[in-house]
Short mmCIF file of C-alpha atoms in Angstrom, two decimals:
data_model
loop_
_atom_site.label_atom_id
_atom_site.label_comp_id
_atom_site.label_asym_id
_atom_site.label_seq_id
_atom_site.Cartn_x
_atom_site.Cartn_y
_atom_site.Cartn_z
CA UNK A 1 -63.12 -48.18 -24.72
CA UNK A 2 -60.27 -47.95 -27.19
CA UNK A 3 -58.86 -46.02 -29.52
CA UNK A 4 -56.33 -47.71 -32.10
CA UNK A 5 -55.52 -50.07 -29.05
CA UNK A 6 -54.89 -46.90 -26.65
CA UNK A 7 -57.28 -46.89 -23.48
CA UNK A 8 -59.45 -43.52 -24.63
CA UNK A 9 -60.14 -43.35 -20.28
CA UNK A 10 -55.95 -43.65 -19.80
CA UNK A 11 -55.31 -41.21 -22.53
CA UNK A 12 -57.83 -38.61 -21.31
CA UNK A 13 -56.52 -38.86 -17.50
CA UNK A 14 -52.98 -38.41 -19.20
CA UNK A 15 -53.76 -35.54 -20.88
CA UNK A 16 -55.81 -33.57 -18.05
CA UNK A 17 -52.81 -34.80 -15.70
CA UNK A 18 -50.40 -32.87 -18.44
CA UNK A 19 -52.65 -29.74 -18.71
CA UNK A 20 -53.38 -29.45 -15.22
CA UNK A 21 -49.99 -29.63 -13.87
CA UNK A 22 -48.85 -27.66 -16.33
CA UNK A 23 -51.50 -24.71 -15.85
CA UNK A 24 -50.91 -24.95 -11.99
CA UNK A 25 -47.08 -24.98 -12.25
CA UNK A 26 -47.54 -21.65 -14.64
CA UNK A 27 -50.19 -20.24 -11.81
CA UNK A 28 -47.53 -20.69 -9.20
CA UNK A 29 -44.72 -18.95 -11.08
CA UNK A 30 -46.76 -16.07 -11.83
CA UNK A 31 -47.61 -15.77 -7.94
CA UNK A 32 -44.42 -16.20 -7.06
CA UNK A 33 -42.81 -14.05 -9.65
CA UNK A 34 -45.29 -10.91 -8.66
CA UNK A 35 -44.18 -11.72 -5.01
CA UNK A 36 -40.55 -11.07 -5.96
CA UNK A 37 -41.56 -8.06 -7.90
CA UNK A 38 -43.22 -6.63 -5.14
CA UNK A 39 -40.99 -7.31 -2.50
CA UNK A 40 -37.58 -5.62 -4.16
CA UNK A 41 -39.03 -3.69 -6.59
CA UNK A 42 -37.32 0.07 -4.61
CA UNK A 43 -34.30 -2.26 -3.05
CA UNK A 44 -30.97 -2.64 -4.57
CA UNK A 45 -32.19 -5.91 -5.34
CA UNK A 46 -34.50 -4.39 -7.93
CA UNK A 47 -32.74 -6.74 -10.54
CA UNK A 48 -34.57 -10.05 -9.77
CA UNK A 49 -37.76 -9.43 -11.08
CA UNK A 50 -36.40 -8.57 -14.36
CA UNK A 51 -34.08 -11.70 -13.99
CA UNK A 52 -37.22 -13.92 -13.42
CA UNK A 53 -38.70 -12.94 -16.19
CA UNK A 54 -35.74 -13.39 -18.39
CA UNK A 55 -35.74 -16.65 -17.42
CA UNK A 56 -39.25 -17.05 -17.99
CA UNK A 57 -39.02 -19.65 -21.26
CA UNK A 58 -36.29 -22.08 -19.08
CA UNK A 59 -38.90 -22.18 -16.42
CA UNK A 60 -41.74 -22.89 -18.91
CA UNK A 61 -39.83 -25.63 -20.25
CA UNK A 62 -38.84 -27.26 -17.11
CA UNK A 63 -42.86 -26.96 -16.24
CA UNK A 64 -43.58 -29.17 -19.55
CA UNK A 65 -40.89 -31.74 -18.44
CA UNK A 66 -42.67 -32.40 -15.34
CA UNK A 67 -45.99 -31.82 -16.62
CA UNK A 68 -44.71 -34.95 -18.99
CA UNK A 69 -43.92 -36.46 -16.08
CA UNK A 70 -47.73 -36.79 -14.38
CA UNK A 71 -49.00 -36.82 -17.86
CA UNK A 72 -47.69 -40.43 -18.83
CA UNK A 73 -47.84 -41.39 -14.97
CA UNK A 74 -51.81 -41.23 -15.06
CA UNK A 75 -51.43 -42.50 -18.78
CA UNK A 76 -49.52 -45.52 -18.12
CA UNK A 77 -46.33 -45.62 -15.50
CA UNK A 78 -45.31 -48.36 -17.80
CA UNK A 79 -43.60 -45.98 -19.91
CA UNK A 80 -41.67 -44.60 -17.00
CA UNK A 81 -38.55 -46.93 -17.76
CA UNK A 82 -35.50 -46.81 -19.77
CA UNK A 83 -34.54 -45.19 -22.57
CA UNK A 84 -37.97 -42.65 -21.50
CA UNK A 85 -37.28 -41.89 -18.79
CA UNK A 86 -33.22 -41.75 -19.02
CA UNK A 87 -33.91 -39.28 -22.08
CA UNK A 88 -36.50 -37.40 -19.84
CA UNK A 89 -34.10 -36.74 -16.58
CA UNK A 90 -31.29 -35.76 -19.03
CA UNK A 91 -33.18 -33.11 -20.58
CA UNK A 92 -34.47 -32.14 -16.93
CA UNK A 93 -30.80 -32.05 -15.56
CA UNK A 94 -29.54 -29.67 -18.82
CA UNK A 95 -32.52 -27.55 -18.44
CA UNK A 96 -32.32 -26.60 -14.60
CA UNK A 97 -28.56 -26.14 -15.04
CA UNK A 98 -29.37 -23.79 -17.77
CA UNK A 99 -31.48 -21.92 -15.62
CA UNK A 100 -29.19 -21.61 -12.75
CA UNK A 101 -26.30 -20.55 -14.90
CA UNK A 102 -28.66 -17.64 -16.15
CA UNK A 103 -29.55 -16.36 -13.08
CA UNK A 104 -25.85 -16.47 -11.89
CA UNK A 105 -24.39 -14.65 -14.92
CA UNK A 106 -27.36 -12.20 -14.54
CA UNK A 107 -27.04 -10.93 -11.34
CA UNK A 108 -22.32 -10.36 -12.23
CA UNK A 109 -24.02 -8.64 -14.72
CA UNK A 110 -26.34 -6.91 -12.61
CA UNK A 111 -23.88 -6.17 -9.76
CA UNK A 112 -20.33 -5.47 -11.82
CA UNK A 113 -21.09 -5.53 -15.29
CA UNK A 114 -21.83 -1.71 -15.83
CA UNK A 115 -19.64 -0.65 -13.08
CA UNK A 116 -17.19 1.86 -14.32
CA UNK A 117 -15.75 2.21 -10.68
CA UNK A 118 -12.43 -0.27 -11.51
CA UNK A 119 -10.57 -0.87 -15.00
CA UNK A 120 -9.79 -4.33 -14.06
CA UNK A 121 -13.91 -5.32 -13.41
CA UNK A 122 -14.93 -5.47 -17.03
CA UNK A 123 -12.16 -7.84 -17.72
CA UNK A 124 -12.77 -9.66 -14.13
CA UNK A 125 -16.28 -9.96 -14.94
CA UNK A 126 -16.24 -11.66 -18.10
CA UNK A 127 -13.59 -14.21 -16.58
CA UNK A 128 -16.05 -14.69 -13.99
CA UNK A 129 -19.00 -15.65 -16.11
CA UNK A 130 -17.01 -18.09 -18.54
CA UNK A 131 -15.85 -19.78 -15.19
CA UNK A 132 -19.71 -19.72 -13.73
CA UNK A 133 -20.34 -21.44 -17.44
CA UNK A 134 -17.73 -24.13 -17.52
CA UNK A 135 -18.03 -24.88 -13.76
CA UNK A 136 -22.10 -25.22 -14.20
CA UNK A 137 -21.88 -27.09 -17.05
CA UNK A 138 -19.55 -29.38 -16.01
CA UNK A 139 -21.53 -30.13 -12.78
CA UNK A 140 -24.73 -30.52 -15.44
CA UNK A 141 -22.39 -33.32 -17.19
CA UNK A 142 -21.48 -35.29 -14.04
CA UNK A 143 -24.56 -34.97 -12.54
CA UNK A 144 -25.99 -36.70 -16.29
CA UNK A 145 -23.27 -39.38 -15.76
CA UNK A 146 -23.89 -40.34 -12.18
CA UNK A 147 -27.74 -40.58 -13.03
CA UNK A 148 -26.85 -42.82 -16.09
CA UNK A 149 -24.45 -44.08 -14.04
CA UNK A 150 -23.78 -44.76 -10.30
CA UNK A 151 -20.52 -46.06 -10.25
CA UNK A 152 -18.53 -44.06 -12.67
CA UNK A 153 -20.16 -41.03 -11.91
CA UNK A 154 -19.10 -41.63 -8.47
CA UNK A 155 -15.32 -41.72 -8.77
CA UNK A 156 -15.19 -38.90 -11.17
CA UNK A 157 -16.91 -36.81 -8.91
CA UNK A 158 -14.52 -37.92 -5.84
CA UNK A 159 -11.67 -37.34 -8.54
CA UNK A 160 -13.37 -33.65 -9.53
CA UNK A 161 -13.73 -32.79 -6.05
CA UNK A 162 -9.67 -33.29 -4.73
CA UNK A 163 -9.32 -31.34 -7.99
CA UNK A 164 -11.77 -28.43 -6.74
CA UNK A 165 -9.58 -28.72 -3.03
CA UNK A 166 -6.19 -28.88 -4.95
CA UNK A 167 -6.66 -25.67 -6.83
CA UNK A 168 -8.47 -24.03 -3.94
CA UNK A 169 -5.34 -24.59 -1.55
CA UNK A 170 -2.84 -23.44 -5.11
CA UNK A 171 -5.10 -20.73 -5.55
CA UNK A 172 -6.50 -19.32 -2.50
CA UNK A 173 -4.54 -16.13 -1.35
CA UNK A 174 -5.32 -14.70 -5.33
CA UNK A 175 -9.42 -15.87 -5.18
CA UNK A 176 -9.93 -14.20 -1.70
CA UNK A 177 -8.22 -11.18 -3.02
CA UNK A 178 -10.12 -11.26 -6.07
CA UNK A 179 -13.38 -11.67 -4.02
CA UNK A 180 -12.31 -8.60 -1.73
CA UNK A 181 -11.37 -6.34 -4.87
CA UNK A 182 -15.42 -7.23 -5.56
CA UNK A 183 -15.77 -6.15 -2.32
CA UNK A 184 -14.32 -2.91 -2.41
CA UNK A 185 -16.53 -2.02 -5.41
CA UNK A 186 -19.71 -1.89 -3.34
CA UNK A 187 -19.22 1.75 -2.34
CA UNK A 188 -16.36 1.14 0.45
CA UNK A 189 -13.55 3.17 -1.53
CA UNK A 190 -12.86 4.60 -4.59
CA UNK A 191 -10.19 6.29 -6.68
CA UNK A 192 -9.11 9.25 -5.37
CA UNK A 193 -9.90 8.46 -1.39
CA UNK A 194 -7.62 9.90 1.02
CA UNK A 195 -7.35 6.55 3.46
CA UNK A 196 -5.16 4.93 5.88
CA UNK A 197 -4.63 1.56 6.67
CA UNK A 198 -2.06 -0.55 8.52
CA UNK A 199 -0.11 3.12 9.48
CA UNK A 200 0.17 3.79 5.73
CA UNK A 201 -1.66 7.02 4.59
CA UNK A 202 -2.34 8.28 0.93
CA UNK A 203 -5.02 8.46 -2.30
CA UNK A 204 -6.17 5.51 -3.70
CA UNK A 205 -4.91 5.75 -7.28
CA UNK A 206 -5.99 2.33 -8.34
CA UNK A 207 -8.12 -0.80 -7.79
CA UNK A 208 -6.97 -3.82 -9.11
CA UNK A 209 -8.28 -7.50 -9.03
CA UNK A 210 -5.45 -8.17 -6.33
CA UNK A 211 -4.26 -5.46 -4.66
CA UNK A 212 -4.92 -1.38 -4.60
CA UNK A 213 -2.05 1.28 -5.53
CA UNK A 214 -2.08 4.11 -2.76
CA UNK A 215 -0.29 7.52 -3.48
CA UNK A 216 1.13 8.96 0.10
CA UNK A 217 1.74 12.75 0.38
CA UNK A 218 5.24 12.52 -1.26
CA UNK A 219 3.85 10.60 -4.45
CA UNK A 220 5.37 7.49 -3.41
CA UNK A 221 3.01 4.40 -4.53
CA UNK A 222 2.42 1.85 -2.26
CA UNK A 223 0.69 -1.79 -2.80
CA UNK A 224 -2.43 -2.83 -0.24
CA UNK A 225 -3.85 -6.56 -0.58
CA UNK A 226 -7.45 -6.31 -1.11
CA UNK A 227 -7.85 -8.40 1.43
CA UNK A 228 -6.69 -5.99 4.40
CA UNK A 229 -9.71 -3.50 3.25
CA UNK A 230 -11.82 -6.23 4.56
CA UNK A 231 -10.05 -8.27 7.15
CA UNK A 232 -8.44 -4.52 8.79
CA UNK A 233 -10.14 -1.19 10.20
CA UNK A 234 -9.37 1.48 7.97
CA UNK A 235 -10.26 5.23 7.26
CA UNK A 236 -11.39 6.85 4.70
CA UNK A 237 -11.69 10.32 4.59
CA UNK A 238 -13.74 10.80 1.60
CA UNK A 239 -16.61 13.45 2.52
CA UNK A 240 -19.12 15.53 0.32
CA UNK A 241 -17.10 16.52 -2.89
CA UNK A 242 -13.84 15.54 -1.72
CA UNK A 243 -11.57 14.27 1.23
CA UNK A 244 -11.69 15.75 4.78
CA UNK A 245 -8.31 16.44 5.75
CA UNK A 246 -6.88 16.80 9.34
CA UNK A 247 -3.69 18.96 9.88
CA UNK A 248 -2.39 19.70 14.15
CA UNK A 249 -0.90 22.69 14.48
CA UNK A 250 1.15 23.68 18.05
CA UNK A 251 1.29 26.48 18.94
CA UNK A 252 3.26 28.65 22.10
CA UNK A 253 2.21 31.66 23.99
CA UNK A 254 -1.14 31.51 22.36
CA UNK A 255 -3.90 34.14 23.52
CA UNK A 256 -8.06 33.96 23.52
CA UNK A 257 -7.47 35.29 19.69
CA UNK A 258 -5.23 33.18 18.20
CA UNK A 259 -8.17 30.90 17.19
CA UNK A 260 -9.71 33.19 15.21
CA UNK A 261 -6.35 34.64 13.97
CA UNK A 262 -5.53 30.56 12.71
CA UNK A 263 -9.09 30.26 11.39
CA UNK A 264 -8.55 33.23 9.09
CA UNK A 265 -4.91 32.57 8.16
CA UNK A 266 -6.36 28.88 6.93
CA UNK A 267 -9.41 30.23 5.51
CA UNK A 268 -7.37 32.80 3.03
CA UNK A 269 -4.75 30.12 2.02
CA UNK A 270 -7.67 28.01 1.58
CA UNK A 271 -9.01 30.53 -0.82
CA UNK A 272 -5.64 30.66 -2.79
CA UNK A 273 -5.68 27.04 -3.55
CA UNK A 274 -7.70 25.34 -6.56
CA UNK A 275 -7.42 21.94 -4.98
CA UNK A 276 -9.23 22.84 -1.74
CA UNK A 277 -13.03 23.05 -1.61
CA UNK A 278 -13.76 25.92 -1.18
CA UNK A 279 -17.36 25.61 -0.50
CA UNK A 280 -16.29 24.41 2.98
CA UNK A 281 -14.70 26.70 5.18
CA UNK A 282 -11.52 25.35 7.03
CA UNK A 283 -12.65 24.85 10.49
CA UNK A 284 -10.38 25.09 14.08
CA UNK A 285 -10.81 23.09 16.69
CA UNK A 286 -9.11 23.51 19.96
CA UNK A 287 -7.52 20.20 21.16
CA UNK A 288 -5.54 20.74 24.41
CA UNK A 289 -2.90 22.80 26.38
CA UNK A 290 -0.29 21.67 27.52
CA UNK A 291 2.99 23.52 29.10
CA UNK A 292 2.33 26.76 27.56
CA UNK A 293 2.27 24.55 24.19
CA UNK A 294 -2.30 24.74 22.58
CA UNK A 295 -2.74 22.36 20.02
CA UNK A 296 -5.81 23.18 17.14
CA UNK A 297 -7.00 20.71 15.18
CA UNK A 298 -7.60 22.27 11.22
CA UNK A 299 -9.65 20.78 8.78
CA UNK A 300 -10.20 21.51 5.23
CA UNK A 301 -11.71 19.25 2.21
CA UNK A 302 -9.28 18.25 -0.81
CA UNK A 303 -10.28 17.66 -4.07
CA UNK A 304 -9.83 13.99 -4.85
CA UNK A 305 -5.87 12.66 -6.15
CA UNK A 306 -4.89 16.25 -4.87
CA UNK A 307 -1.05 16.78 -4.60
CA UNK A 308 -1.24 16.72 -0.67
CA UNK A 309 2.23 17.63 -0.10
CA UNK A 310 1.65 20.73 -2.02
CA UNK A 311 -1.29 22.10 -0.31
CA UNK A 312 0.32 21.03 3.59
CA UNK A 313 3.39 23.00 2.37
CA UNK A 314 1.05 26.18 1.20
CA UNK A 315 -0.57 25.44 4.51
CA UNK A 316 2.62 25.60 6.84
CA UNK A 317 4.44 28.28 5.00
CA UNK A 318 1.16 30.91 5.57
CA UNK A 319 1.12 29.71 9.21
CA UNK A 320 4.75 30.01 9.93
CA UNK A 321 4.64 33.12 8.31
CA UNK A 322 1.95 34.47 10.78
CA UNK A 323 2.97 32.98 13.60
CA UNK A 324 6.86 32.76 13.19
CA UNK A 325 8.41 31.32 16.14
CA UNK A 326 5.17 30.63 18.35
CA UNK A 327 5.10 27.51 15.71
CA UNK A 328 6.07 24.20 17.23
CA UNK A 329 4.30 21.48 15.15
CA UNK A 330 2.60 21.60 11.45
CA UNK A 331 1.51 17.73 10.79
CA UNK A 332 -1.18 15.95 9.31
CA UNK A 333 -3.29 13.28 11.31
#
């Protein structure tokens, strides 16, 4: 049977082919989008449920492309040939390239765009995503011209490539730094950390794309790569509201009491200074004896970008004044 010279059995099998796929396709997203849902939902991860639904109208029109696809195959595959299906695997290419450049710039956005931990991140960020959207497009387009055609889209894509490897090499020392500042944002430090790293000790007054400014106990700035947070062991002595610090103190002749006599010297000088936390206690430790010398171990919490040097000095000054010539060594360690 025909219809204005169309095959009405062709034309039915087309359009069930069409609707089916296209309902099964939808039935499979929904599984798969629940899945995800219900799988991150309380992780830190939380974000890709509501990313898969953003996406949602992409994904539906990728599902009609295809769908298109079976429909005319059952139809007649004699329509599956140039300009059709050219035209059909262009709009394919454009539309999954849209969809992966929305879940990329979703989940910066999800990870750095409301962080408030860096100045240089909002700045960074949108960098980032126009880079994400000029690199993905530009795949998208030479992708499209290697499908329309083999040859040329072949030697621009070698010529793209030593491009990619040229800049890489130019570039390299500043995008690894980059990617550590990123790093650093996921909870490893943050301004106003007493750390030390690579035998250099101090707050961390800054975080920049590159490198991170540290402030030492005389107020001398130094620069740290961002990259020897990641590639190097260092401390960080940020704990509860501020930063644990550790001061050895020497002492000679010392009795059974001079413990207790230390603990309460620190504990009133603690008292006496706003940038100390006052809510912890300065604790002695006892951490050897040695020639009539006994070293204690003190430890106190700072408020964060606390002028150090001030508080050690307020520290040593009560001590020395206690113990007067029994002191051999004030330092911090």
């Amino acid at each position: 049977m025909q219809f204005l010279g169309i095959p009405i059995d062709s034309a039915v099998y087309g359009m069930l082919a069409f609707i089916v796929s296209f309902i099964f396709l939808s039935m499979v997203w929904e599984v798969f989008v629940r899945a995800m849902t219900s799988l991150f939902s309380k992780s830190k991860f939380h974000f890709i449920s509501t990313i898969l639904r953003e996406i949602k109208t992409s994904i539906i029109v990728v599902f009609l492309l295809v769908s298109l696809y079976f429909g005319i195959s059952f139809y007649d595959k004699a329509f599956l040939v140039d300009p059709f299906l050219k035209i059909w695997g262009i709009l394919l290419i454009i539309s999954i390239s849209n969809i992966i450049a929305r879940i990329i710039l979703n989940i910066i956005d999800a990870y750095y765009g409301k962080s408030k931990k860096a100045d240089f991140l909002p700045k960074l960020v949108q960098l980032l995503k126009r880079a994400v959207g000029i690199s993905l497009s530009s795949l998208a387009a030479l992708v499209i011209i290697s499908y329309l055609s083999y040859e040329v889209g072949s030697v621009i894509l070698i010529i793209t490539v030593v491009l990619l490897i040229f800049f890489f090499i130019i570039f390299y020392k500043q995008i690894k730094n980059t990617l550590a500042g990123l790093q650093l944002m996921d909870d490893r430090i943050q301004e106003g950390d007493y750390v030390e790293i690579g035998g250099k000790k101090g707050f961390v007054e800054k975080i920049l794309d590159q490198h991170t400014f540290i402030r030492d106990i005389d107020g001398t700035s130094m620069v740290v790569p961002n990259t020897d947070f990641i590639d190097n062991i260092f401390r960080n002595a940020y704990f509860s509201e501020g930063n644990l610090i550790t001061m050895k103190v020497v002492l000679s002749n010392s009795s059974e009491k001079t413990k207790e006599e230390l603990a309460l010297v620190c504990g009133k000088t603690a008292l006496d200074l706003e940038e100390v936390f006052n809510d912890y206690k300065p604790k002695v430790y006892y951490s050897g004896v040695k020639k009539g010398e006994t070293q204690f171990i003190v430890k106190f919490i700072v408020l964060p970008n606390t002028d150090l040097r001030r508080v050690f000095d307020v520290f040593t000054d009560s001590i020395k004044k206690r113990f007067k010539n029994k002191v051999i060594e004030i330092n911090l360690i």
